[in-house]
mmCIF file of C-alpha atoms in Angstrom:
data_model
loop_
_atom_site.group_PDB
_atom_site.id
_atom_site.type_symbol
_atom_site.label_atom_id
_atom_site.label_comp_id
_atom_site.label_asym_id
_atom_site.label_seq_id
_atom_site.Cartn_x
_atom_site.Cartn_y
_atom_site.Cartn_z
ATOM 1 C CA UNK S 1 2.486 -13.791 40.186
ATOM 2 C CA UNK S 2 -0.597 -13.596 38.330
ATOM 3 C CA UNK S 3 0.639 -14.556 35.207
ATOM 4 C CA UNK S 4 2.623 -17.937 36.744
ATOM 5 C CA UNK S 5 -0.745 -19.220 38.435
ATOM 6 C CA UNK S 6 -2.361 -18.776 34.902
ATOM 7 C CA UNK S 7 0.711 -21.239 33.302
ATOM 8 C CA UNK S 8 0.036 -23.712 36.342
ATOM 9 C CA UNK S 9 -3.256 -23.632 35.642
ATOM 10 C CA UNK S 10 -2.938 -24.037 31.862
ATOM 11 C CA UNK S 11 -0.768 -27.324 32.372
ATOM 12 C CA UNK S 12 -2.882 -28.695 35.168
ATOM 13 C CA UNK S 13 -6.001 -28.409 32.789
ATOM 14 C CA UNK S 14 -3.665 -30.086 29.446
ATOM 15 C CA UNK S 15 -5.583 -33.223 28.272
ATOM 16 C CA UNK S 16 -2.842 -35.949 29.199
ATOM 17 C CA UNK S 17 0.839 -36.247 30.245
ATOM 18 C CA UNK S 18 1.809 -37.070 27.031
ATOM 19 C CA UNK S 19 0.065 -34.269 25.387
ATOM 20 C CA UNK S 20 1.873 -31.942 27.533
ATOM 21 C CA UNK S 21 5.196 -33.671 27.005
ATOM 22 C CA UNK S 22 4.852 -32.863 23.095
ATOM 23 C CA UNK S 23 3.704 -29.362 24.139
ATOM 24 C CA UNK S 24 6.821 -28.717 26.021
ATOM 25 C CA UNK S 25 9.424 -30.094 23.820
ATOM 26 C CA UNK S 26 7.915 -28.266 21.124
ATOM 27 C CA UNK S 27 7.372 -24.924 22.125
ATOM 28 C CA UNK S 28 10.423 -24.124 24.325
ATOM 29 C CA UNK S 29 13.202 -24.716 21.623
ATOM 30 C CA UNK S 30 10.887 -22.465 19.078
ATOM 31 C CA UNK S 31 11.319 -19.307 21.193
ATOM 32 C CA UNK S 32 15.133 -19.929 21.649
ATOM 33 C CA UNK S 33 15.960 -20.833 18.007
ATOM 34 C CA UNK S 34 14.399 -17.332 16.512
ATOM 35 C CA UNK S 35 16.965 -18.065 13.145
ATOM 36 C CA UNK S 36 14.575 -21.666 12.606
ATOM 37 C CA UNK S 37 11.822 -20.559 9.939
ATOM 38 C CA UNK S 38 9.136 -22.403 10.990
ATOM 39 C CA UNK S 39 6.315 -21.227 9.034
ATOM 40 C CA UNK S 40 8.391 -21.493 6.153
ATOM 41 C CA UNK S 41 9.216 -25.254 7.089
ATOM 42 C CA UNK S 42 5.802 -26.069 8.316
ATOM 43 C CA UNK S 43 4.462 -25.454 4.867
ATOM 44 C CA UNK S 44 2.663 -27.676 3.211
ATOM 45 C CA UNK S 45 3.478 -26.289 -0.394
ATOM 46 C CA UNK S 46 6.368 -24.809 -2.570
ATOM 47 C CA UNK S 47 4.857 -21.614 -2.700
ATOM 48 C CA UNK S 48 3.879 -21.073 0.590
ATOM 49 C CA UNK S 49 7.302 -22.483 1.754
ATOM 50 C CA UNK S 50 9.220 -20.050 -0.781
ATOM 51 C CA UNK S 51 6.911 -16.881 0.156
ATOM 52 C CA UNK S 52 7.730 -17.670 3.750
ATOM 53 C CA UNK S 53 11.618 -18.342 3.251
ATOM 54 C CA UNK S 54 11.916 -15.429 0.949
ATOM 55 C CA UNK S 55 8.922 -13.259 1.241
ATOM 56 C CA UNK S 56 8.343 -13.992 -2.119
ATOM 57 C CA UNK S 57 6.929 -17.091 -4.567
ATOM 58 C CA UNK S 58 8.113 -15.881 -8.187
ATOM 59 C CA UNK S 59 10.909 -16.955 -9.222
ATOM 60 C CA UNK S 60 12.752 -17.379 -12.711
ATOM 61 C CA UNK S 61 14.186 -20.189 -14.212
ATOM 62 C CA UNK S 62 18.067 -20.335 -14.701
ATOM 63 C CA UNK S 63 20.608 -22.768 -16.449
ATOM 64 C CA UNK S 64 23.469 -20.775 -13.644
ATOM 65 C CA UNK S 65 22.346 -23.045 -11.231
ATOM 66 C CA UNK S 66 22.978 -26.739 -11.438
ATOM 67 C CA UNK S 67 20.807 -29.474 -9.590
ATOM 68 C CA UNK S 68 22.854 -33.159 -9.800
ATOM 69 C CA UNK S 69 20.487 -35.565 -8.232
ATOM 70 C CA UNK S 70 20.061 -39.599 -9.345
ATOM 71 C CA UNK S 71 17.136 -39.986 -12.060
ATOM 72 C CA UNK S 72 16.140 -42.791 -9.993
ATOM 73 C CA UNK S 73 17.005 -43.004 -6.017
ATOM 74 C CA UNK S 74 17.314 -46.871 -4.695
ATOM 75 C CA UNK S 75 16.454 -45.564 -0.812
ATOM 76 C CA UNK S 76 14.068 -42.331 -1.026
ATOM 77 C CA UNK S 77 16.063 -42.429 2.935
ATOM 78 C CA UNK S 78 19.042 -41.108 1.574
ATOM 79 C CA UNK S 79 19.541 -38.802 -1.677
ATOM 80 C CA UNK S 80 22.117 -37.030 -2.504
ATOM 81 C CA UNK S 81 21.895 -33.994 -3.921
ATOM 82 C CA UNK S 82 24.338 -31.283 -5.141
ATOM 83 C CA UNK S 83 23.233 -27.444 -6.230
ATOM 84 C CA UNK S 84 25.918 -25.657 -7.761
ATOM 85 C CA UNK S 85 25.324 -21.827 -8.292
ATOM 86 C CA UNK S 86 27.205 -19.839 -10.996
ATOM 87 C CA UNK S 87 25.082 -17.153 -9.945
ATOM 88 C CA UNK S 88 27.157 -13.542 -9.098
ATOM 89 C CA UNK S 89 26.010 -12.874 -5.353
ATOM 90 C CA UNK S 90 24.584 -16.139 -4.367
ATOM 91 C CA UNK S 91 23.518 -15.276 -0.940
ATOM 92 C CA UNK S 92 21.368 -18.214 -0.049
ATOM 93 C CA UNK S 93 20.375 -22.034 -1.633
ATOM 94 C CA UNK S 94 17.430 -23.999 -0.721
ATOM 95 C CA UNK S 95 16.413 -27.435 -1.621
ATOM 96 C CA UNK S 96 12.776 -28.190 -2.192
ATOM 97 C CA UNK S 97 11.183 -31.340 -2.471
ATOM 98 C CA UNK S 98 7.435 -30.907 -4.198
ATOM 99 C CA UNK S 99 5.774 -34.372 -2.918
ATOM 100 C CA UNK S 100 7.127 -34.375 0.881
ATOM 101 C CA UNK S 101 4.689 -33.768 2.912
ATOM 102 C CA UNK S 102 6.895 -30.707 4.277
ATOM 103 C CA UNK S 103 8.614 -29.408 0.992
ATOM 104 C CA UNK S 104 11.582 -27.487 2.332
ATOM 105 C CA UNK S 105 14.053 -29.655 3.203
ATOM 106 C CA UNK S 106 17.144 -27.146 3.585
ATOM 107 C CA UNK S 107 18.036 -23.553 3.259
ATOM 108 C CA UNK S 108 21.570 -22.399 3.313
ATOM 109 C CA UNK S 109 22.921 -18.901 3.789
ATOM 110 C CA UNK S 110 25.617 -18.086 2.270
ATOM 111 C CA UNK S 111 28.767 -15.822 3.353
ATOM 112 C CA UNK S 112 29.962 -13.817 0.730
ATOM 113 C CA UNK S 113 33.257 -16.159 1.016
ATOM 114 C CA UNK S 114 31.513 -19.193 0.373
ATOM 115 C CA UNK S 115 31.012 -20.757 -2.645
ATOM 116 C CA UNK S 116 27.724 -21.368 -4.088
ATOM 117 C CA UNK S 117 27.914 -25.171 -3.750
ATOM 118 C CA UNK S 118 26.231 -27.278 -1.496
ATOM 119 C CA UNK S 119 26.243 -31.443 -1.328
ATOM 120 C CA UNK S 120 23.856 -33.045 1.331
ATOM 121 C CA UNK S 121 21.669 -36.032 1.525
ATOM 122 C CA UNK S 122 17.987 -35.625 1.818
ATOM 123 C CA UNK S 123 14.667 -38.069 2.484
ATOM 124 C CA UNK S 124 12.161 -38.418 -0.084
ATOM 125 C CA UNK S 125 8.807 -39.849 0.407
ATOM 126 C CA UNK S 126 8.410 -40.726 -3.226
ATOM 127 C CA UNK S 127 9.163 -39.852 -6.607
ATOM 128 C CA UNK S 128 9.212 -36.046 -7.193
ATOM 129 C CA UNK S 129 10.497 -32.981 -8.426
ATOM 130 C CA UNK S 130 13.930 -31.649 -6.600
ATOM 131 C CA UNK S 131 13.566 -27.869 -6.587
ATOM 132 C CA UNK S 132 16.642 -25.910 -5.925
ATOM 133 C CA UNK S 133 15.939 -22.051 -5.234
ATOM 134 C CA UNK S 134 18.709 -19.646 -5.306
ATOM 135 C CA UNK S 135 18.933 -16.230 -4.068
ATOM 136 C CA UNK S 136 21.141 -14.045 -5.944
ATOM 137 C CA UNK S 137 21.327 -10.307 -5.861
ATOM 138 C CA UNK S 138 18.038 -9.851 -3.887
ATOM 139 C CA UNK S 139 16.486 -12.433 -6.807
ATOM 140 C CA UNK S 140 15.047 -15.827 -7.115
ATOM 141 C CA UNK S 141 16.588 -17.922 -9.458
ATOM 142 C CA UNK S 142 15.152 -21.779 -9.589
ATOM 143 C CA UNK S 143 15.978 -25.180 -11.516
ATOM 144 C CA UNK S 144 14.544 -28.809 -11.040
ATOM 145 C CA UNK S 145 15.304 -32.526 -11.779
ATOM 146 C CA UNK S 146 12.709 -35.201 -11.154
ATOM 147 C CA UNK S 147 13.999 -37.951 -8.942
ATOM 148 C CA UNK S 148 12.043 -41.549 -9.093
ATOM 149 C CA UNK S 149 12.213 -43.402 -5.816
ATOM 150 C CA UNK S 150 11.920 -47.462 -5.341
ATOM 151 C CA UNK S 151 11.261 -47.204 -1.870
ATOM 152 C CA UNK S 152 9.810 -44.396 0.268
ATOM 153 C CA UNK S 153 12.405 -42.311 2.435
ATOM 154 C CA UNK S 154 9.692 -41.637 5.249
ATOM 155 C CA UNK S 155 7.728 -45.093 5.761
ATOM 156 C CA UNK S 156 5.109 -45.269 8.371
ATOM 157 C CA UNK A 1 40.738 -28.100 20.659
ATOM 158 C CA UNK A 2 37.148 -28.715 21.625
ATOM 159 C CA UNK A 3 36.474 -32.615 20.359
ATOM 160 C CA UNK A 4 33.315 -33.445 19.280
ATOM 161 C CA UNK A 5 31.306 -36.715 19.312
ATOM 162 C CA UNK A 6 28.654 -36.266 16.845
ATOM 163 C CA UNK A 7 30.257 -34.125 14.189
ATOM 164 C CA UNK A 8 33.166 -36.015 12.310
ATOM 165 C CA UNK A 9 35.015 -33.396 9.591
ATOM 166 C CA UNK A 10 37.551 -34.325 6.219
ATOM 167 C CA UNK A 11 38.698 -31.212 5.128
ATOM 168 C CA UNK A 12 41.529 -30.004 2.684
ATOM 169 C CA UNK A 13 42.213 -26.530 1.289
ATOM 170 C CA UNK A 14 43.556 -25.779 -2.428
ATOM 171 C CA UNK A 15 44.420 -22.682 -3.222
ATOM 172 C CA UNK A 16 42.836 -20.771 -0.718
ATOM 173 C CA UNK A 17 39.695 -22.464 -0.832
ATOM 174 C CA UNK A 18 38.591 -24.553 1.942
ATOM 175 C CA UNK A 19 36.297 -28.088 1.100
ATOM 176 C CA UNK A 20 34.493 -29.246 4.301
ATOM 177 C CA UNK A 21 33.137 -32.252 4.408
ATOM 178 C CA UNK A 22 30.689 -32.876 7.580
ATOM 179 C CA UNK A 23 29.160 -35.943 8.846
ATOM 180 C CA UNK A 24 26.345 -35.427 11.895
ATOM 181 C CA UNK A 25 25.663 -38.277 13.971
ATOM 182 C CA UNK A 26 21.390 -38.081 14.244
ATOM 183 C CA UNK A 27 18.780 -39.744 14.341
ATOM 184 C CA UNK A 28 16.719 -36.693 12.354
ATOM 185 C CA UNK A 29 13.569 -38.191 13.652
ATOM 186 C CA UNK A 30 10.688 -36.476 11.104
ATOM 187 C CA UNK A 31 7.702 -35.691 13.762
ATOM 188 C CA UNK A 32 5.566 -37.540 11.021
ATOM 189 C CA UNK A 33 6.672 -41.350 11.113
ATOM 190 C CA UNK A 34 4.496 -43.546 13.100
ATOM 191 C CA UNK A 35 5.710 -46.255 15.341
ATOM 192 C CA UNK A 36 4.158 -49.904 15.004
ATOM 193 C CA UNK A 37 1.364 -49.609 17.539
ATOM 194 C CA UNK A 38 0.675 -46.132 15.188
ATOM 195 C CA UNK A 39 1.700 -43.261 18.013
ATOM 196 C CA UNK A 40 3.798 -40.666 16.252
ATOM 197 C CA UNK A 41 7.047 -40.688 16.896
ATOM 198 C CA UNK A 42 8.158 -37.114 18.529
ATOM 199 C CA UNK A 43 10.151 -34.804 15.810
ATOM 200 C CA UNK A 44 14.259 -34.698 16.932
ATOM 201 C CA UNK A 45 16.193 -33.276 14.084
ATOM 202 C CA UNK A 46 18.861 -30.189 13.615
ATOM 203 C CA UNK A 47 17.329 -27.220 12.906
ATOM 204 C CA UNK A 48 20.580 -24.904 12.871
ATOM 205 C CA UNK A 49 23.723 -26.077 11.881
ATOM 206 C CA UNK A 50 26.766 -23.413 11.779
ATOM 207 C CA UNK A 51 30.434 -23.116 10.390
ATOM 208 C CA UNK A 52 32.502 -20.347 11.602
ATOM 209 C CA UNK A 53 36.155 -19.805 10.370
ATOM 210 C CA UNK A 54 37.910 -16.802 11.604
ATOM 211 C CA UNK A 55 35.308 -15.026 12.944
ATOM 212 C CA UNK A 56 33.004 -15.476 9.707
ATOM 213 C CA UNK A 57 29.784 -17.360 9.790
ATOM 214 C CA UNK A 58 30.636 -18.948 6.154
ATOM 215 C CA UNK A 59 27.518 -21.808 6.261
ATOM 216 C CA UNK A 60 24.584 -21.345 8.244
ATOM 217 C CA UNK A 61 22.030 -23.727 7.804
ATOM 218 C CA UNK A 62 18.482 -24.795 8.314
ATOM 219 C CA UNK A 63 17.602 -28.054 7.919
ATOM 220 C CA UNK A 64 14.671 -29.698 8.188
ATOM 221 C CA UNK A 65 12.994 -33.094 9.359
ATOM 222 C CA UNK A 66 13.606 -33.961 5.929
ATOM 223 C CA UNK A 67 17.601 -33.921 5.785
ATOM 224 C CA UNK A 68 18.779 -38.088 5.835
ATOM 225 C CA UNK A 69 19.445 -39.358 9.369
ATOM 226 C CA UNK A 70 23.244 -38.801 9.901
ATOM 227 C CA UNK A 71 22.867 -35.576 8.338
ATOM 228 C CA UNK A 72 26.039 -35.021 5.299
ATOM 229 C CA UNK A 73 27.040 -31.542 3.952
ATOM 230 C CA UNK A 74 29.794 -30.534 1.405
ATOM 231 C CA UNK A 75 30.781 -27.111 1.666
ATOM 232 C CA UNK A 76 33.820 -24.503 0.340
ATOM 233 C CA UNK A 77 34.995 -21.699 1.123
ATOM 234 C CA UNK A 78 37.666 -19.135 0.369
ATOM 235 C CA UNK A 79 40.261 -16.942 1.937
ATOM 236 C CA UNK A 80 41.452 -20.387 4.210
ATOM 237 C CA UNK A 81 45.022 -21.678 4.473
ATOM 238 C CA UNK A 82 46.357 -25.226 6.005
ATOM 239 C CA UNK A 83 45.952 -25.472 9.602
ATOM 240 C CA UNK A 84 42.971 -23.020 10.188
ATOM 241 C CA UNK A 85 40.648 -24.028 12.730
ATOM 242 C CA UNK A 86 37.037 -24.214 11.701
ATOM 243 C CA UNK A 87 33.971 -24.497 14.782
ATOM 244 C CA UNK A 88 30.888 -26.562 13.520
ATOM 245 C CA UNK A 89 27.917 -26.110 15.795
ATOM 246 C CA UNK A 90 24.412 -27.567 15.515
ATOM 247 C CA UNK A 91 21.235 -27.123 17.545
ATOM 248 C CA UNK A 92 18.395 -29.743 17.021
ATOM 249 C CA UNK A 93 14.622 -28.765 17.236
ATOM 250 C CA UNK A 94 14.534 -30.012 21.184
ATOM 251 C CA UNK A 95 17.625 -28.291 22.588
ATOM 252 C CA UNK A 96 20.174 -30.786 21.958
ATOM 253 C CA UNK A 97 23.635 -29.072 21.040
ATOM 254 C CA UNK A 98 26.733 -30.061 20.154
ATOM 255 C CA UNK A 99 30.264 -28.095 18.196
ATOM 256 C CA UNK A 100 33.297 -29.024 17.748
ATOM 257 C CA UNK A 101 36.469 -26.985 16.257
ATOM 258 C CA UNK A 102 38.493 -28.844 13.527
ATOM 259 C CA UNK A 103 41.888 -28.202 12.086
ATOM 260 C CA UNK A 104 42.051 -28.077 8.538
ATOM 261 C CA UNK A 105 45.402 -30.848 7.909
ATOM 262 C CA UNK A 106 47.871 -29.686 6.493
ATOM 263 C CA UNK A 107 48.087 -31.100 2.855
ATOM 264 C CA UNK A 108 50.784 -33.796 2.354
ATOM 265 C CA UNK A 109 53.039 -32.391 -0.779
#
């Protein structure tokens, strides 16, 4: 009973309609979508993003893993990228993008029947380094391609 | 056969191993863009995006604000045949869901 009145109050007291609007459509889908990572998708840098996906930051560089990504994107809107994993165990892939202002862009878990190969199309702000990060056997395994963009994926 | 609206599916299987292709209709609205008059414009984009196939989760992804609108993903898998039935699921960062269950054709010899 208690507890509700405090809530009420809470919201009553929020600084504008709006503000409480944003409050509301971010919070509730956070506590039903436990599997979303958010502090490792909230981070603001590669390592952070890495230590939160993975609980860890080092990683070692592999040629097993193969990043295909355009030297030079037209629309930063739209890349495509492809990580291919030769990798025995490949349990999960994530994409990276260093310069965005969010760097994880995608993280894929993988059943043991799927292969380790992923396609998708990601935004990039501007020009950067495309990290893929691939766990394999409990380990981090990395590789990276620079991508140059012409025009910015996330204008504003 | 649950049809879908947003998710549209090509898929083929060789040899046992399944290729999905999966096209998300979404706007995959960043959180960060700003609008002319400058006002953010609120964050809508999948967060979870699933593939089951016979009672395997073989893809489950998270995605972030920084997957393209109309989100595309290229998968395989093994241990598939012609005519399975896949179920593609996604959940966006404001509640929105959507799945739909696809046949994989069977391939024309």
């Amino acid at each position: 009973m208690n507890h509700h009145r405090r809530i009420l109050l809470k919201s009553t007291l929020a600084a504008s309609a709006t503000g409480m609007a944003i409050s509301a459509g971010l919070l509730t889908p956070k506590a039903v979508l436990a599997a979303w990572n958010t502090s490792a998708f909230e981070s603001k840098t590669v390592d952070a993003a890495l230590t939160g996906a993975f609980g860890s930051a080092s990683t070692a560089d592999s040629d097993k893993i193969k990043l295909s990504a355009p030297d030079v994107a037209e629309n930063g809107a739209s890349v495509t990228v492809t990580v291919k994993s030769s990798l025995p165990k490949t349990e999960a892939i994530s994409i990276l993008v260093k310069e965005n202002a969010q760097p994880l862009t995608a993280s894929f878990n993988l059943n043991p029947r799927t292969e380790g190969a992923i396609t998708t199309n990601i935004k990039m702000g501007k020009s950067s380094d495309v990290i893929a990060v691939v766990k394999a056997d409990g380990k981090l395994y990395t590789t990276k391609q620079q991508v140059k963009v012409t025009i910015g994926g996330c204008g504003g | 056969m649950a049809k879908s609206s947003t998710i549209q599916v090509r898929s083929s299987v060789k040899k046992g191993v399944a290729t999905i292709k999966c096209l998300v209709s979404h706007p995959m609205e960043t959180g960060l863009r700003k609008d002319k008059k400058g006002n953010l414009i609120p964050a809508k984009f999948i967060q979870n995006l699933t593939c089951e196939h016979s009672g395997d989760t073989v893809l489950d992804a998270e995605l972030n604000g920084s997957i393209s609108t109309n989100p595309y993903l290229k998968f395989a898998f093994s241990g598939a045949n012609d005519g399975d039935t896949i179920k593609i699921s996604w959940v966006d960062n404001t509640g929105e869901k959507d799945s739909g269950e696809f046949e994989i054709p069977t391939r024309r010899r």
